Amino acid sequence: TGLTLRYQRQHNYKSVKPIGIIVAGDYENKIFIRLDNNGTGPLIIKKVIVKNKTLIASTVIDIIPKELCNRITWTDFAADLENKSIIVGQKLDLIVWSINDSYNKLASNRIEQDRNDLRNVLKDVKVILEYTDIYEKNTFTKELSMEWFGRNLK
């Protein structure tokens, strides 16, 4: 019947719904911002907006000052995010800094300086994610302020 068909269609839409989450990680040996898909269908990125008090960009790496960006050896970062997809249960790293081999010959205070300088930049950032599902009928928006990174700064 028509009613059964309507319920089946609703079920089909809900059974492939993505749930986008912006995750910030701040550890002594690793700092990251990533996108997770905790839904039941693929997440298709429409737009990522990264902004601070003065800049608006489409990637986290573009909001970080050039001097700091050039000083740090990044573990991972993402660019050209529009129309990328994240399958169910997967993650997409927007930016990752971790203590890696590039720090082997440097003083330990350099690690602390890089970590705190990065935290100082990220604490003023807000990440906004606009995404859709495979049907592209609805656009969903998530946003997260990265003020968490400023909690331990003096």
mmCIF file of C-alpha atoms in Angstrom, residues 17-122:
data_model
loop_
_atom_site.group_PDB
_atom_site.id
_atom_site.type_symbol
_atom_site.label_atom_id
_atom_site.label_comp_id
_atom_site.label_asym_id
_atom_site.label_seq_id
_atom_site.Cartn_x
_atom_site.Cartn_y
_atom_site.Cartn_z
ATOM 1 C CA LYS A 17 22.228 8.827 7.469
ATOM 2 C CA PRO A 18 25.707 10.150 8.275
ATOM 3 C CA ILE A 19 26.451 11.698 11.654
ATOM 4 C CA GLY A 20 29.397 14.052 11.390
ATOM 5 C CA ILE A 21 31.445 14.862 14.466
ATOM 6 C CA ILE A 22 34.347 17.276 14.825
ATOM 7 C CA VAL A 23 36.903 15.907 17.268
ATOM 8 C CA ALA A 24 39.766 17.812 18.921
ATOM 9 C CA GLY A 25 42.591 15.942 20.601
ATOM 10 C CA ASP A 26 45.143 17.651 22.810
ATOM 11 C CA TYR A 27 47.818 15.439 24.313
ATOM 12 C CA GLU A 28 51.432 15.971 25.302
ATOM 13 C CA ASN A 29 52.692 13.989 22.312
ATOM 14 C CA LYS A 30 49.867 14.590 19.801
ATOM 15 C CA ILE A 31 47.493 17.375 18.803
ATOM 16 C CA PHE A 32 44.807 16.847 16.176
ATOM 17 C CA ILE A 33 41.515 17.991 14.709
ATOM 18 C CA ARG A 34 39.558 15.421 12.738
ATOM 19 C CA LEU A 35 36.154 14.645 11.278
ATOM 20 C CA ASP A 36 34.424 11.398 12.247
ATOM 21 C CA ASN A 37 31.427 9.735 10.635
ATOM 22 C CA ASN A 38 29.491 7.939 13.361
ATOM 23 C CA GLY A 39 26.358 7.439 11.275
ATOM 24 C CA THR A 40 24.999 4.616 9.169
ATOM 25 C CA GLY A 41 25.795 6.001 5.721
ATOM 26 C CA PRO A 42 28.586 7.836 3.927
ATOM 27 C CA LEU A 43 29.224 11.475 4.816
ATOM 28 C CA ILE A 44 29.846 13.764 1.837
ATOM 29 C CA ILE A 45 31.606 17.001 2.720
ATOM 30 C CA LYS A 46 30.045 20.063 1.129
ATOM 31 C CA LYS A 47 32.176 22.667 2.874
ATOM 32 C CA VAL A 48 34.608 23.079 5.734
ATOM 33 C CA ILE A 49 35.043 26.550 7.167
ATOM 34 C CA VAL A 50 37.890 27.270 9.552
ATOM 35 C CA LYS A 51 37.970 30.696 11.121
ATOM 36 C CA ASN A 52 39.617 32.669 13.846
ATOM 37 C CA LYS A 53 39.301 36.315 14.873
ATOM 38 C CA THR A 54 40.688 37.644 11.583
ATOM 39 C CA LEU A 55 40.845 34.863 8.975
ATOM 40 C CA ILE A 56 38.465 32.491 7.227
ATOM 41 C CA ALA A 57 39.864 29.468 5.381
ATOM 42 C CA SER A 58 38.799 26.095 4.025
ATOM 43 C CA THR A 59 41.527 24.119 5.826
ATOM 44 C CA VAL A 60 43.089 24.224 9.272
ATOM 45 C CA ILE A 61 46.618 24.417 7.868
ATOM 46 C CA ASP A 62 45.715 27.689 6.105
ATOM 47 C CA ILE A 63 44.779 29.402 9.376
ATOM 48 C CA ILE A 64 48.114 28.662 11.048
ATOM 49 C CA PRO A 65 50.718 31.443 10.749
ATOM 50 C CA LYS A 66 53.344 30.792 8.058
ATOM 51 C CA GLU A 67 56.273 30.901 10.502
ATOM 52 C CA LEU A 68 54.760 28.201 12.716
ATOM 53 C CA CYS A 69 53.565 26.177 9.748
ATOM 54 C CA ASN A 70 57.083 26.105 8.286
ATOM 55 C CA ARG A 71 58.732 25.333 11.630
ATOM 56 C CA ILE A 72 56.621 22.253 12.376
ATOM 57 C CA THR A 73 56.893 18.921 10.582
ATOM 58 C CA TRP A 74 53.261 17.842 10.307
ATOM 59 C CA THR A 75 52.254 14.232 10.784
ATOM 60 C CA ASP A 76 49.196 14.788 8.561
ATOM 61 C CA PHE A 77 46.907 17.482 7.225
ATOM 62 C CA ALA A 78 44.086 17.626 4.697
ATOM 63 C CA ALA A 79 43.271 20.016 1.869
ATOM 64 C CA ASP A 80 40.708 20.167 -0.956
ATOM 65 C CA LEU A 81 37.939 18.767 1.228
ATOM 66 C CA GLU A 82 34.909 19.675 -0.857
ATOM 67 C CA ASN A 83 33.012 16.571 -2.065
ATOM 68 C CA LYS A 84 35.306 14.151 -0.240
ATOM 69 C CA SER A 85 33.466 11.368 1.515
ATOM 70 C CA ILE A 86 33.981 9.634 4.819
ATOM 71 C CA ILE A 87 32.607 6.129 4.994
ATOM 72 C CA VAL A 88 30.817 4.799 8.048
ATOM 73 C CA GLY A 89 33.039 4.475 11.100
ATOM 74 C CA GLN A 90 35.993 6.231 9.462
ATOM 75 C CA LYS A 91 37.843 9.458 10.214
ATOM 76 C CA LEU A 92 39.466 12.235 8.233
ATOM 77 C CA ASP A 93 42.343 14.073 9.875
ATOM 78 C CA LEU A 94 42.222 17.812 9.219
ATOM 79 C CA ILE A 95 45.539 18.350 10.984
ATOM 80 C CA VAL A 96 47.845 16.201 13.118
ATOM 81 C CA TRP A 97 51.000 17.213 14.979
ATOM 82 C CA SER A 98 52.913 14.602 16.900
ATOM 83 C CA ILE A 99 56.382 14.160 18.277
ATOM 84 C CA ASN A 100 58.148 12.459 15.403
ATOM 85 C CA ASP A 101 61.691 11.805 14.124
ATOM 86 C CA SER A 102 62.175 15.458 13.179
ATOM 87 C CA TYR A 103 62.462 16.264 16.909
ATOM 88 C CA ASN A 104 65.214 13.703 17.639
ATOM 89 C CA LYS A 105 68.087 16.169 17.363
ATOM 90 C CA LEU A 106 66.257 19.139 18.866
ATOM 91 C CA ALA A 107 66.098 20.211 22.489
ATOM 92 C CA SER A 108 63.060 19.158 24.513
ATOM 93 C CA ASN A 109 62.106 22.805 25.048
ATOM 94 C CA ARG A 110 61.609 23.064 21.257
ATOM 95 C CA ILE A 111 58.914 20.368 21.466
ATOM 96 C CA GLU A 112 57.209 22.266 24.267
ATOM 97 C CA GLN A 113 57.479 25.537 22.355
ATOM 98 C CA ASP A 114 55.978 24.059 19.158
ATOM 99 C CA ARG A 115 53.189 22.353 21.100
ATOM 100 C CA ASN A 116 52.273 25.515 23.038
ATOM 101 C CA ASP A 117 52.522 27.768 19.973
ATOM 102 C CA LEU A 118 50.163 25.426 18.113
ATOM 103 C CA ARG A 119 47.744 25.321 21.047
ATOM 104 C CA ASN A 120 47.837 29.116 21.209
ATOM 105 C CA VAL A 121 46.810 29.384 17.552
ATOM 106 C CA LEU A 122 44.161 26.647 17.672
#
